[in-house]
C-alpha cells in the first residue's frame, strides 16, 4: 500500500523522546502498552532501485519484516 509519510527531526538532547511524547499527549494519544523490540536494517539493490528493509523481533509477538521502496 502507499501512504503519505511525515518525517520530523527529534531533538538530539532528548534521547528519551520526552518532548515527542509530550506532543503525542497534546494530540490526545495516551500510552497503553510498552513494546520491546530489536531492529535490524538492510538494503536490497535490484533493477537500479534500492529497497530499504527492517526485521523487527518483538517480545511476545514474533518477527516482522518491513520493506520500503520510495515512489517518484
N, CA, C, O and CB atoms as a CASP TS submission, in Angstrom:
PFRMAT TS
TARGET T0000
AUTHOR 0000-0000-0000
METHOD Language model
MODEL 1
PARENT N/A
ATOM      1  N   UNK     1       0.836  -1.165   0.000  1.00  0.00           N
ATOM      2  CA  UNK     1       0.000   0.000   0.000  1.00  0.00           C
ATOM      3  C   UNK     1       0.886   1.235   0.000  1.00  0.00           C
ATOM      4  O   UNK     1       2.053   1.166   0.388  1.00  0.00           O
ATOM      5  CB  UNK     1      -0.954  -0.006   1.203  1.00  0.00           C
ATOM      6  N   UNK     2       0.351   2.333  -0.422  1.00  0.00           N
ATOM      7  CA  UNK     2       1.072   3.591  -0.462  1.00  0.00           C
ATOM      8  C   UNK     2       0.397   4.565   0.477  1.00  0.00           C
ATOM      9  O   UNK     2      -0.830   4.666   0.496  1.00  0.00           O
ATOM     10  CB  UNK     2       1.135   4.159  -1.896  1.00  0.00           C
ATOM     11  N   UNK     3       1.188   5.282   1.257  1.00  0.00           N
ATOM     12  CA  UNK     3       0.613   6.284   2.152  1.00  0.00           C
ATOM     13  C   UNK     3       1.591   7.420   2.342  1.00  0.00           C
ATOM     14  O   UNK     3       2.800   7.269   2.168  1.00  0.00           O
ATOM     15  CB  UNK     3       0.239   5.664   3.511  1.00  0.00           C
ATOM     16  N   UNK     4       1.036   8.557   2.701  1.00  0.00           N
ATOM     17  CA  UNK     4       1.863   9.725   2.977  1.00  0.00           C
ATOM     18  C   UNK     4       2.627   9.488   4.274  1.00  0.00           C
ATOM     19  O   UNK     4       2.083   8.947   5.237  1.00  0.00           O
ATOM     20  CB  UNK     4       0.999  11.019   3.066  1.00  0.00           C
ATOM     21  N   UNK     5       3.884   9.895   4.290  1.00  0.00           N
ATOM     22  CA  UNK     5       4.712   9.715   5.477  1.00  0.00           C
ATOM     23  C   UNK     5       5.403  11.025   5.807  1.00  0.00           C
ATOM     24  O   UNK     5       6.021  11.649   4.945  1.00  0.00           O
ATOM     25  CB  UNK     5       5.749   8.585   5.267  1.00  0.00           C
ATOM     26  N   UNK     6       5.295  11.428   7.041  1.00  0.00           N
ATOM     27  CA  UNK     6       5.975  12.627   7.505  1.00  0.00           C
ATOM     28  C   UNK     6       7.168  12.215   8.353  1.00  0.00           C
ATOM     29  O   UNK     6       7.055  11.344   9.216  1.00  0.00           O
ATOM     30  CB  UNK     6       5.012  13.546   8.307  1.00  0.00           C
ATOM     31  N   UNK     7       8.305  12.841   8.106  1.00  0.00           N
ATOM     32  CA  UNK     7       9.481  12.584   8.927  1.00  0.00           C
ATOM     33  C   UNK     7       9.858  13.888   9.611  1.00  0.00           C
ATOM     34  O   UNK     7      10.095  14.904   8.957  1.00  0.00           O
ATOM     35  CB  UNK     7      10.670  12.022   8.075  1.00  0.00           C
ATOM     36  N   UNK     8       9.910  13.845  10.937  1.00  0.00           N
ATOM     37  CA  UNK     8      10.213  15.025  11.726  1.00  0.00           C
ATOM     38  C   UNK     8      11.501  14.810  12.505  1.00  0.00           C
ATOM     39  O   UNK     8      11.743  13.714  13.010  1.00  0.00           O
ATOM     40  CB  UNK     8       9.053  15.357  12.676  1.00  0.00           C
ATOM     41  N   UNK     9      12.333  15.847  12.609  1.00  0.00           N
ATOM     42  CA  UNK     9      13.567  15.695  13.389  1.00  0.00           C
ATOM     43  C   UNK     9      13.261  15.623  14.881  1.00  0.00           C
ATOM     44  O   UNK     9      12.347  16.287  15.369  1.00  0.00           O
ATOM     45  CB  UNK     9      14.532  16.859  13.106  1.00  0.00           C
ATOM     46  N   UNK    10      14.024  14.820  15.590  1.00  0.00           N
ATOM     47  CA  UNK    10      13.926  14.756  17.042  1.00  0.00           C
ATOM     48  C   UNK    10      15.084  15.536  17.633  1.00  0.00           C
ATOM     49  O   UNK    10      16.164  15.587  17.045  1.00  0.00           O
ATOM     50  CB  UNK    10      13.926  13.283  17.549  1.00  0.00           C
ATOM     51  N   UNK    11      14.872  16.137  18.780  1.00  0.00           N
ATOM     52  CA  UNK    11      15.899  16.908  19.469  1.00  0.00           C
ATOM     53  C   UNK    11      16.986  15.961  19.975  1.00  0.00           C
ATOM     54  O   UNK    11      16.706  15.066  20.773  1.00  0.00           O
ATOM     55  CB  UNK    11      15.286  17.724  20.641  1.00  0.00           C
ATOM     56  N   UNK    12      18.212  16.151  19.522  1.00  0.00           N
ATOM     57  CA  UNK    12      19.318  15.264  19.909  1.00  0.00           C
ATOM     58  C   UNK    12      19.557  15.256  21.414  1.00  0.00           C
ATOM     59  O   UNK    12      20.085  14.280  21.947  1.00  0.00           O
ATOM     60  CB  UNK    12      20.592  15.679  19.197  1.00  0.00           C
ATOM     61  N   UNK    13      19.176  16.334  22.111  1.00  0.00           N
ATOM     62  CA  UNK    13      19.389  16.383  23.558  1.00  0.00           C
ATOM     63  C   UNK    13      18.278  15.666  24.331  1.00  0.00           C
ATOM     64  O   UNK    13      18.338  15.568  25.556  1.00  0.00           O
ATOM     65  CB  UNK    13      19.485  17.830  24.020  1.00  0.00           C
ATOM     66  N   UNK    14      17.257  15.163  23.609  1.00  0.00           N
ATOM     67  CA  UNK    14      16.123  14.480  24.250  1.00  0.00           C
ATOM     68  C   UNK    14      16.136  13.006  23.842  1.00  0.00           C
ATOM     69  O   UNK    14      15.232  12.532  23.153  1.00  0.00           O
ATOM     70  CB  UNK    14      14.759  15.155  23.854  1.00  0.00           C
ATOM     71  N   UNK    15      17.177  12.290  24.280  1.00  0.00           N
ATOM     72  CA  UNK    15      17.364  10.899  23.856  1.00  0.00           C
ATOM     73  C   UNK    15      16.197   9.998  24.254  1.00  0.00           C
ATOM     74  O   UNK    15      15.936   9.002  23.578  1.00  0.00           O
ATOM     75  CB  UNK    15      18.645  10.351  24.445  1.00  0.00           C
ATOM     76  N   UNK    16      15.492  10.327  25.338  1.00  0.00           N
ATOM     77  CA  UNK    16      14.369   9.508  25.783  1.00  0.00           C
ATOM     78  C   UNK    16      13.070   9.805  25.066  1.00  0.00           C
ATOM     79  O   UNK    16      12.076   9.110  25.273  1.00  0.00           O
ATOM     80  CB  UNK    16      14.167   9.688  27.237  1.00  0.00           C
ATOM     81  N   UNK    17      13.062  10.838  24.215  1.00  0.00           N
ATOM     82  CA  UNK    17      11.858  11.156  23.455  1.00  0.00           C
ATOM     83  C   UNK    17      10.761  11.818  24.272  1.00  0.00           C
ATOM     84  O   UNK    17       9.594  11.755  23.884  1.00  0.00           O
ATOM     85  CB  UNK    17      11.322   9.919  22.843  1.00  0.00           C
ATOM     86  N   UNK    18      11.096  12.450  25.392  1.00  0.00           N
ATOM     87  CA  UNK    18      10.073  13.039  26.263  1.00  0.00           C
ATOM     88  C   UNK    18       9.322  14.179  25.592  1.00  0.00           C
ATOM     89  O   UNK    18       8.118  14.333  25.799  1.00  0.00           O
ATOM     90  CB  UNK    18      10.707  13.539  27.544  1.00  0.00           C
ATOM     91  N   UNK    19      10.024  14.987  24.784  1.00  0.00           N
ATOM     92  CA  UNK    19       9.353  16.096  24.095  1.00  0.00           C
ATOM     93  C   UNK    19       8.372  15.562  23.045  1.00  0.00           C
ATOM     94  O   UNK    19       7.280  16.104  22.876  1.00  0.00           O
ATOM     95  CB  UNK    19      10.394  17.030  23.429  1.00  0.00           C
ATOM     96  N   UNK    20       8.764  14.510  22.350  1.00  0.00           N
ATOM     97  CA  UNK    20       7.870  13.914  21.354  1.00  0.00           C
ATOM     98  C   UNK    20       6.661  13.282  22.048  1.00  0.00           C
ATOM     99  O   UNK    20       5.539  13.381  21.551  1.00  0.00           O
ATOM    100  CB  UNK    20       8.624  12.852  20.504  1.00  0.00           C
ATOM    101  N   UNK    21       6.885  12.638  23.190  1.00  0.00           N
ATOM    102  CA  UNK    21       5.782  12.062  23.963  1.00  0.00           C
ATOM    103  C   UNK    21       4.826  13.159  24.418  1.00  0.00           C
ATOM    104  O   UNK    21       3.614  12.950  24.462  1.00  0.00           O
ATOM    105  CB  UNK    21       6.318  11.279  25.181  1.00  0.00           C
ATOM    106  N   UNK    22       5.367  14.326  24.757  1.00  0.00           N
ATOM    107  CA  UNK    22       4.515  15.450  25.157  1.00  0.00           C
ATOM    108  C   UNK    22       3.648  15.908  23.979  1.00  0.00           C
ATOM    109  O   UNK    22       2.474  16.228  24.163  1.00  0.00           O
ATOM    110  CB  UNK    22       5.379  16.628  25.680  1.00  0.00           C
ATOM    111  N   UNK    23       4.220  15.940  22.772  1.00  0.00           N
ATOM    112  CA  UNK    23       3.458  16.293  21.573  1.00  0.00           C
ATOM    113  C   UNK    23       2.319  15.301  21.349  1.00  0.00           C
ATOM    114  O   UNK    23       1.187  15.705  21.086  1.00  0.00           O
ATOM    115  CB  UNK    23       4.381  16.332  20.338  1.00  0.00           C
ATOM    116  N   UNK    24       2.617  14.000  21.453  1.00  0.00           N
ATOM    117  CA  UNK    24       1.574  12.987  21.265  1.00  0.00           C
ATOM    118  C   UNK    24       0.472  13.146  22.302  1.00  0.00           C
ATOM    119  O   UNK    24      -0.706  12.997  21.977  1.00  0.00           O
ATOM    120  CB  UNK    24       2.171  11.575  21.345  1.00  0.00           C
ATOM    121  N   UNK    25       0.838  13.448  23.551  1.00  0.00           N
ATOM    122  CA  UNK    25      -0.150  13.672  24.595  1.00  0.00           C
ATOM    123  C   UNK    25      -1.037  14.864  24.275  1.00  0.00           C
ATOM    124  O   UNK    25      -2.245  14.822  24.509  1.00  0.00           O
ATOM    125  CB  UNK    25       0.535  13.878  25.930  1.00  0.00           C
ATOM    126  N   UNK    26      -0.440  15.937  23.737  1.00  0.00           N
ATOM    127  CA  UNK    26      -1.208  17.123  23.366  1.00  0.00           C
ATOM    128  C   UNK    26      -2.191  16.821  22.244  1.00  0.00           C
ATOM    129  O   UNK    26      -3.220  17.486  22.123  1.00  0.00           O
ATOM    130  CB  UNK    26      -0.272  18.249  22.948  1.00  0.00           C
ATOM    131  N   UNK    27      -1.878  15.814  21.417  1.00  0.00           N
ATOM    132  CA  UNK    27      -2.777  15.409  20.331  1.00  0.00           C
ATOM    133  C   UNK    27      -3.832  14.407  20.792  1.00  0.00           C
ATOM    134  O   UNK    27      -4.668  13.975  19.998  1.00  0.00           O
ATOM    135  CB  UNK    27      -1.975  14.811  19.189  1.00  0.00           C
ATOM    136  N   UNK    28      -3.797  14.037  22.073  1.00  0.00           N
ATOM    137  CA  UNK    28      -4.817  13.142  22.612  1.00  0.00           C
ATOM    138  C   UNK    28      -4.407  11.689  22.739  1.00  0.00           C
ATOM    139  O   UNK    28      -5.207  10.856  23.163  1.00  0.00           O
ATOM    140  CB  UNK    28      -6.009  13.215  21.772  1.00  0.00           C
ATOM    141  N   UNK    29      -3.165  11.369  22.377  1.00  0.00           N
ATOM    142  CA  UNK    29      -2.700   9.987  22.493  1.00  0.00           C
ATOM    143  C   UNK    29      -2.258   9.713  23.929  1.00  0.00           C
ATOM    144  O   UNK    29      -1.729  10.597  24.603  1.00  0.00           O
ATOM    145  CB  UNK    29      -1.538   9.710  21.501  1.00  0.00           C
ATOM    146  N   UNK    30      -2.475   8.491  24.388  1.00  0.00           N
ATOM    147  CA  UNK    30      -2.062   8.069  25.724  1.00  0.00           C
ATOM    148  C   UNK    30      -1.383   6.703  25.635  1.00  0.00           C
ATOM    149  O   UNK    30      -1.799   5.854  24.847  1.00  0.00           O
ATOM    150  CB  UNK    30      -3.280   8.017  26.693  1.00  0.00           C
ATOM    151  N   UNK    31      -0.338   6.488  26.441  1.00  0.00           N
ATOM    152  CA  UNK    31       0.329   5.174  26.425  1.00  0.00           C
ATOM    153  C   UNK    31      -0.609   4.079  26.935  1.00  0.00           C
ATOM    154  O   UNK    31      -1.331   4.274  27.913  1.00  0.00           O
ATOM    155  CB  UNK    31       1.616   5.211  27.285  1.00  0.00           C
ATOM    156  N   UNK    32      -0.589   2.935  26.267  1.00  0.00           N
ATOM    157  CA  UNK    32      -1.407   1.795  26.701  1.00  0.00           C
ATOM    158  C   UNK    32      -0.569   0.532  26.880  1.00  0.00           C
ATOM    159  O   UNK    32      -1.012  -0.414  27.530  1.00  0.00           O
ATOM    160  CB  UNK    32      -2.526   1.533  25.691  1.00  0.00           C
ATOM    161  N   UNK    33       0.650   0.507  26.304  1.00  0.00           N
ATOM    162  CA  UNK    33       1.461  -0.702  26.344  1.00  0.00           C
ATOM    163  C   UNK    33       2.915  -0.339  26.059  1.00  0.00           C
ATOM    164  O   UNK    33       3.191   0.559  25.263  1.00  0.00           O
ATOM    165  CB  UNK    33       0.943  -1.754  25.324  1.00  0.00           C
ATOM    166  N   UNK    34       3.828  -1.024  26.700  1.00  0.00           N
ATOM    167  CA  UNK    34       5.253  -0.872  26.398  1.00  0.00           C
ATOM    168  C   UNK    34       5.666  -2.051  25.530  1.00  0.00           C
ATOM    169  O   UNK    34       5.417  -3.204  25.881  1.00  0.00           O
ATOM    170  CB  UNK    34       6.123  -0.796  27.711  1.00  0.00           C
ATOM    171  N   UNK    35       6.301  -1.761  24.394  1.00  0.00           N
ATOM    172  CA  UNK    35       6.732  -2.792  23.455  1.00  0.00           C
ATOM    173  C   UNK    35       8.255  -2.819  23.425  1.00  0.00           C
ATOM    174  O   UNK    35       8.896  -1.780  23.264  1.00  0.00           O
ATOM    175  CB  UNK    35       6.149  -2.539  22.030  1.00  0.00           C
ATOM    176  N   UNK    36       8.832  -4.012  23.579  1.00  0.00           N
ATOM    177  CA  UNK    36      10.281  -4.183  23.497  1.00  0.00           C
ATOM    178  C   UNK    36      10.600  -4.880  22.183  1.00  0.00           C
ATOM    179  O   UNK    36      10.117  -5.980  21.915  1.00  0.00           O
ATOM    180  CB  UNK    36      10.834  -4.998  24.718  1.00  0.00           C
ATOM    181  N   UNK    37      11.425  -4.219  21.362  1.00  0.00           N
ATOM    182  CA  UNK    37      11.777  -4.841  20.089  1.00  0.00           C
ATOM    183  C   UNK    37      13.232  -4.582  19.753  1.00  0.00           C
ATOM    184  O   UNK    37      13.848  -3.627  20.227  1.00  0.00           O
ATOM    185  CB  UNK    37      10.875  -4.323  18.967  1.00  0.00           C
ATOM    186  N   UNK    38      13.760  -5.465  18.920  1.00  0.00           N
ATOM    187  CA  UNK    38      15.098  -5.329  18.376  1.00  0.00           C
ATOM    188  C   UNK    38      14.932  -5.175  16.871  1.00  0.00           C
ATOM    189  O   UNK    38      14.164  -5.907  16.246  1.00  0.00           O
ATOM    190  CB  UNK    38      16.019  -6.562  18.748  1.00  0.00           C
ATOM    191  N   UNK    39      15.657  -4.217  16.289  1.00  0.00           N
ATOM    192  CA  UNK    39      15.509  -3.921  14.858  1.00  0.00           C
ATOM    193  C   UNK    39      16.848  -4.064  14.150  1.00  0.00           C
ATOM    194  O   UNK    39      17.878  -3.573  14.614  1.00  0.00           O
ATOM    195  CB  UNK    39      14.941  -2.497  14.646  1.00  0.00           C
ATOM    196  N   UNK    40      16.803  -4.757  13.003  1.00  0.00           N
ATOM    197  CA  UNK    40      17.964  -4.840  12.113  1.00  0.00           C
ATOM    198  C   UNK    40      17.553  -4.252  10.767  1.00  0.00           C
ATOM    199  O   UNK    40      16.486  -4.574  10.243  1.00  0.00           O
ATOM    200  CB  UNK    40      18.476  -6.330  11.957  1.00  0.00           C
ATOM    201  N   UNK    41      18.391  -3.400  10.216  1.00  0.00           N
ATOM    202  CA  UNK    41      18.098  -2.756   8.937  1.00  0.00           C
ATOM    203  C   UNK    41      18.961  -3.344   7.831  1.00  0.00           C
ATOM    204  O   UNK    41      20.067  -3.824   8.078  1.00  0.00           O
ATOM    205  CB  UNK    41      18.317  -1.239   9.032  1.00  0.00           C
ATOM    206  N   UNK    42      18.439  -3.299   6.603  1.00  0.00           N
ATOM    207  CA  UNK    42      19.196  -3.780   5.449  1.00  0.00           C
ATOM    208  C   UNK    42      18.692  -3.078   4.194  1.00  0.00           C
ATOM    209  O   UNK    42      17.641  -2.438   4.211  1.00  0.00           O
ATOM    210  CB  UNK    42      19.075  -5.325   5.304  1.00  0.00           C
ATOM    211  N   UNK    43      19.452  -3.204   3.103  1.00  0.00           N
ATOM    212  CA  UNK    43      19.055  -2.678   1.802  1.00  0.00           C
ATOM    213  C   UNK    43      19.236  -3.752   0.755  1.00  0.00           C
ATOM    214  O   UNK    43      20.155  -4.567   0.835  1.00  0.00           O
ATOM    215  CB  UNK    43      19.866  -1.419   1.435  1.00  0.00           C
ATOM    216  N   UNK    44      18.353  -3.749  -0.228  1.00  0.00           N
ATOM    217  CA  UNK    44      18.441  -4.668  -1.362  1.00  0.00           C
ATOM    218  C   UNK    44      18.479  -3.822  -2.631  1.00  0.00           C
ATOM    219  O   UNK    44      17.609  -2.977  -2.840  1.00  0.00           O
ATOM    220  CB  UNK    44      17.231  -5.687  -1.384  1.00  0.00           C
ATOM    221  N   UNK    45      19.478  -4.043  -3.471  1.00  0.00           N
ATOM    222  CA  UNK    45      19.578  -3.345  -4.751  1.00  0.00           C
ATOM    223  C   UNK    45      19.041  -4.274  -5.835  1.00  0.00           C
ATOM    224  O   UNK    45      19.495  -5.412  -5.959  1.00  0.00           O
ATOM    225  CB  UNK    45      21.059  -2.910  -5.056  1.00  0.00           C
ATOM    226  N   UNK    46      18.063  -3.789  -6.632  1.00  0.00           N
ATOM    227  CA  UNK    46      17.511  -4.596  -7.717  1.00  0.00           C
ATOM    228  C   UNK    46      16.988  -3.681  -8.811  1.00  0.00           C
ATOM    229  O   UNK    46      16.262  -2.727  -8.529  1.00  0.00           O
ATOM    230  CB  UNK    46      16.387  -5.528  -7.202  1.00  0.00           C
ATOM    231  N   UNK    47      17.345  -3.959 -10.044  1.00  0.00           N
ATOM    232  CA  UNK    47      16.857  -3.208 -11.206  1.00  0.00           C
ATOM    233  C   UNK    47      17.075  -1.706 -11.060  1.00  0.00           C
ATOM    234  O   UNK    47      16.220  -0.910 -11.449  1.00  0.00           O
ATOM    235  CB  UNK    47      15.380  -3.487 -11.423  1.00  0.00           C
ATOM    236  N   UNK    48      18.217  -1.320 -10.500  1.00  0.00           N
ATOM    237  CA  UNK    48      18.537   0.084 -10.349  1.00  0.00           C
ATOM    238  C   UNK    48      17.779   0.797  -9.245  1.00  0.00           C
ATOM    239  O   UNK    48      17.848   2.023  -9.153  1.00  0.00           O
ATOM    240  CB  UNK    48      18.288   0.769 -11.613  1.00  0.00           C
ATOM    241  N   UNK    49      17.069   0.077  -8.416  1.00  0.00           N
ATOM    242  CA  UNK    49      16.299   0.657  -7.309  1.00  0.00           C
ATOM    243  C   UNK    49      16.813   0.089  -5.995  1.00  0.00           C
ATOM    244  O   UNK    49      17.383  -1.001  -5.955  1.00  0.00           O
ATOM    245  CB  UNK    49      14.774   0.372  -7.472  1.00  0.00           C
ATOM    246  N   UNK    50      16.605   0.839  -4.930  1.00  0.00           N
ATOM    247  CA  UNK    50      17.010   0.400  -3.596  1.00  0.00           C
ATOM    248  C   UNK    50      15.767   0.157  -2.753  1.00  0.00           C
ATOM    249  O   UNK    50      14.922   1.040  -2.604  1.00  0.00           O
ATOM    250  CB  UNK    50      17.939   1.448  -2.920  1.00  0.00           C
ATOM    251  N   UNK    51      15.664  -1.044  -2.205  1.00  0.00           N
ATOM    252  CA  UNK    51      14.591  -1.377  -1.278  1.00  0.00           C
ATOM    253  C   UNK    51      15.191  -1.358   0.125  1.00  0.00           C
ATOM    254  O   UNK    51      16.152  -2.073   0.410  1.00  0.00           O
ATOM    255  CB  UNK    51      13.940  -2.777  -1.614  1.00  0.00           C
ATOM    256  N   UNK    52      14.615  -0.535   0.992  1.00  0.00           N
ATOM    257  CA  UNK    52      15.062  -0.486   2.381  1.00  0.00           C
ATOM    258  C   UNK    52      14.208  -1.447   3.190  1.00  0.00           C
ATOM    259  O   UNK    52      12.992  -1.514   3.011  1.00  0.00           O
ATOM    260  CB  UNK    52      14.976   0.963   2.958  1.00  0.00           C
ATOM    261  N   UNK    53      14.849  -2.186   4.076  1.00  0.00           N
ATOM    262  CA  UNK    53      14.103  -3.162   4.864  1.00  0.00           C
ATOM    263  C   UNK    53      14.522  -3.171   6.316  1.00  0.00           C
ATOM    264  O   UNK    53      15.624  -2.756   6.676  1.00  0.00           O
ATOM    265  CB  UNK    53      14.276  -4.536   4.284  1.00  0.00           C
ATOM    266  N   UNK    54      13.614  -3.656   7.137  1.00  0.00           N
ATOM    267  CA  UNK    54      13.918  -3.867   8.548  1.00  0.00           C
ATOM    268  C   UNK    54      13.323  -5.199   8.987  1.00  0.00           C
ATOM    269  O   UNK    54      12.279  -5.626   8.493  1.00  0.00           O
ATOM    270  CB  UNK    54      13.371  -2.700   9.422  1.00  0.00           C
ATOM    271  N   UNK    55      14.003  -5.835   9.913  1.00  0.00           N
ATOM    272  CA  UNK    55      13.491  -7.034  10.569  1.00  0.00           C
ATOM    273  C   UNK    55      13.332  -6.679  12.035  1.00  0.00           C
ATOM    274  O   UNK    55      14.307  -6.342  12.705  1.00  0.00           O
ATOM    275  CB  UNK    55      14.446  -8.283  10.366  1.00  0.00           C
ATOM    276  N   UNK    56      12.113  -6.752  12.532  1.00  0.00           N
ATOM    277  CA  UNK    56      11.817  -6.430  13.929  1.00  0.00           C
ATOM    278  C   UNK    56      11.478  -7.702  14.684  1.00  0.00           C
ATOM    279  O   UNK    56      10.618  -8.472  14.256  1.00  0.00           O
ATOM    280  CB  UNK    56      10.654  -5.414  14.032  1.00  0.00           C
ATOM    281  N   UNK    57      12.145  -7.924  15.797  1.00  0.00           N
ATOM    282  CA  UNK    57      11.811  -9.017  16.707  1.00  0.00           C
ATOM    283  C   UNK    57      11.146  -8.388  17.920  1.00  0.00           C
ATOM    284  O   UNK    57      11.783  -7.657  18.678  1.00  0.00           O
ATOM    285  CB  UNK    57      13.088  -9.862  17.114  1.00  0.00           C
ATOM    286  N   UNK    58       9.852  -8.677  18.100  1.00  0.00           N
ATOM    287  CA  UNK    58       9.066  -8.038  19.153  1.00  0.00           C
ATOM    288  C   UNK    58       8.725  -9.066  20.215  1.00  0.00           C
ATOM    289  O   UNK    58       8.107 -10.093  19.934  1.00  0.00           O
ATOM    290  CB  UNK    58       7.777  -7.396  18.578  1.00  0.00           C
ATOM    291  N   UNK    59       9.140  -8.770  21.451  1.00  0.00           N
ATOM    292  CA  UNK    59       8.911  -9.694  22.563  1.00  0.00           C
ATOM    293  C   UNK    59       7.424 -10.019  22.701  1.00  0.00           C
ATOM    294  O   UNK    59       6.586  -9.123  22.799  1.00  0.00           O
ATOM    295  CB  UNK    59       9.448  -9.097  23.878  1.00  0.00           C
ATOM    296  N   UNK    60       7.116 -11.305  22.705  1.00  0.00           N
ATOM    297  CA  UNK    60       5.746 -11.759  22.906  1.00  0.00           C
ATOM    298  C   UNK    60       4.874 -11.747  21.663  1.00  0.00           C
ATOM    299  O   UNK    60       3.748 -12.242  21.704  1.00  0.00           O
ATOM    300  CB  UNK    60       5.112 -10.929  23.932  1.00  0.00           C
ATOM    301  N   UNK    61       5.367 -11.190  20.548  1.00  0.00           N
ATOM    302  CA  UNK    61       4.557 -11.128  19.324  1.00  0.00           C
ATOM    303  C   UNK    61       5.162 -11.881  18.158  1.00  0.00           C
ATOM    304  O   UNK    61       4.439 -12.529  17.402  1.00  0.00           O
ATOM    305  CB  UNK    61       4.349  -9.703  18.925  1.00  0.00           C
ATOM    306  N   UNK    62       6.483 -11.808  17.997  1.00  0.00           N
ATOM    307  CA  UNK    62       7.119 -12.517  16.896  1.00  0.00           C
ATOM    308  C   UNK    62       8.063 -11.644  16.102  1.00  0.00           C
ATOM    309  O   UNK    62       8.527 -10.609  16.580  1.00  0.00           O
ATOM    310  CB  UNK    62       6.082 -13.081  15.985  1.00  0.00           C
ATOM    311  N   UNK    63       8.344 -12.076  14.873  1.00  0.00           N
ATOM    312  CA  UNK    63       9.276 -11.402  13.985  1.00  0.00           C
ATOM    313  C   UNK    63       8.525 -10.861  12.789  1.00  0.00           C
ATOM    314  O   UNK    63       7.688 -11.548  12.202  1.00  0.00           O
ATOM    315  CB  UNK    63      10.401 -12.350  13.539  1.00  0.00           C
ATOM    316  N   UNK    64       8.831  -9.612  12.427  1.00  0.00           N
ATOM    317  CA  UNK    64       8.129  -8.930  11.343  1.00  0.00           C
ATOM    318  C   UNK    64       9.144  -8.294  10.392  1.00  0.00           C
ATOM    319  O   UNK    64      10.227  -7.881  10.807  1.00  0.00           O
ATOM    320  CB  UNK    64       7.158  -7.857  11.905  1.00  0.00           C
ATOM    321  N   UNK    65       8.778  -8.222   9.112  1.00  0.00           N
ATOM    322  CA  UNK    65       9.626  -7.605   8.106  1.00  0.00           C
ATOM    323  C   UNK    65       8.874  -6.436   7.483  1.00  0.00           C
ATOM    324  O   UNK    65       7.687  -6.539   7.174  1.00  0.00           O
ATOM    325  CB  UNK    65      10.054  -8.636   7.024  1.00  0.00           C
ATOM    326  N   UNK    66       9.578  -5.333   7.304  1.00  0.00           N
ATOM    327  CA  UNK    66       9.007  -4.166   6.622  1.00  0.00           C
ATOM    328  C   UNK    66       9.905  -3.824   5.449  1.00  0.00           C
ATOM    329  O   UNK    66      11.122  -3.724   5.604  1.00  0.00           O
ATOM    330  CB  UNK    66       8.859  -2.941   7.593  1.00  0.00           C
ATOM    331  N   UNK    67       9.308  -3.641   4.266  1.00  0.00           N
ATOM    332  CA  UNK    67      10.040  -3.273   3.077  1.00  0.00           C
ATOM    333  C   UNK    67       9.518  -1.920   2.604  1.00  0.00           C
ATOM    334  O   UNK    67       8.313  -1.668   2.626  1.00  0.00           O
ATOM    335  CB  UNK    67       9.902  -4.359   1.968  1.00  0.00           C
ATOM    336  N   UNK    68      10.435  -1.052   2.175  1.00  0.00           N
ATOM    337  CA  UNK    68      10.030   0.278   1.721  1.00  0.00           C
ATOM    338  C   UNK    68      10.748   0.632   0.432  1.00  0.00           C
ATOM    339  O   UNK    68      11.973   0.544   0.342  1.00  0.00           O
ATOM    340  CB  UNK    68      10.318   1.336   2.801  1.00  0.00           C
ATOM    341  N   UNK    69       9.975   1.032  -0.558  1.00  0.00           N
ATOM    342  CA  UNK    69      10.502   1.484  -1.834  1.00  0.00           C
ATOM    343  C   UNK    69       9.918   2.869  -2.059  1.00  0.00           C
ATOM    344  O   UNK    69       8.698   3.034  -2.067  1.00  0.00           O
ATOM    345  CB  UNK    69      10.146   0.489  -3.016  1.00  0.00           C
ATOM    346  N   UNK    70      10.766   3.852  -2.239  1.00  0.00           N
ATOM    347  CA  UNK    70      10.299   5.221  -2.408  1.00  0.00           C
ATOM    348  C   UNK    70       9.788   5.423  -3.827  1.00  0.00           C
ATOM    349  O   UNK    70      10.499   5.169  -4.799  1.00  0.00           O
ATOM    350  CB  UNK    70      11.420   6.226  -2.089  1.00  0.00           C
ATOM    351  N   UNK    71       8.537   5.888  -3.933  1.00  0.00           N
ATOM    352  CA  UNK    71       7.928   6.167  -5.238  1.00  0.00           C
ATOM    353  C   UNK    71       8.311   7.565  -5.693  1.00  0.00           C
ATOM    354  O   UNK    71       8.532   8.457  -4.874  1.00  0.00           O
ATOM    355  CB  UNK    71       6.387   6.022  -5.175  1.00  0.00           C
ATOM    356  N   UNK    72       8.385   7.744  -6.982  1.00  0.00           N
ATOM    357  CA  UNK    72       8.718   9.070  -7.518  1.00  0.00           C
ATOM    358  C   UNK    72       7.473   9.940  -7.578  1.00  0.00           C
ATOM    359  O   UNK    72       7.546  11.093  -8.001  1.00  0.00           O
ATOM    360  CB  UNK    72       9.355   8.952  -8.921  1.00  0.00           C
TER
END
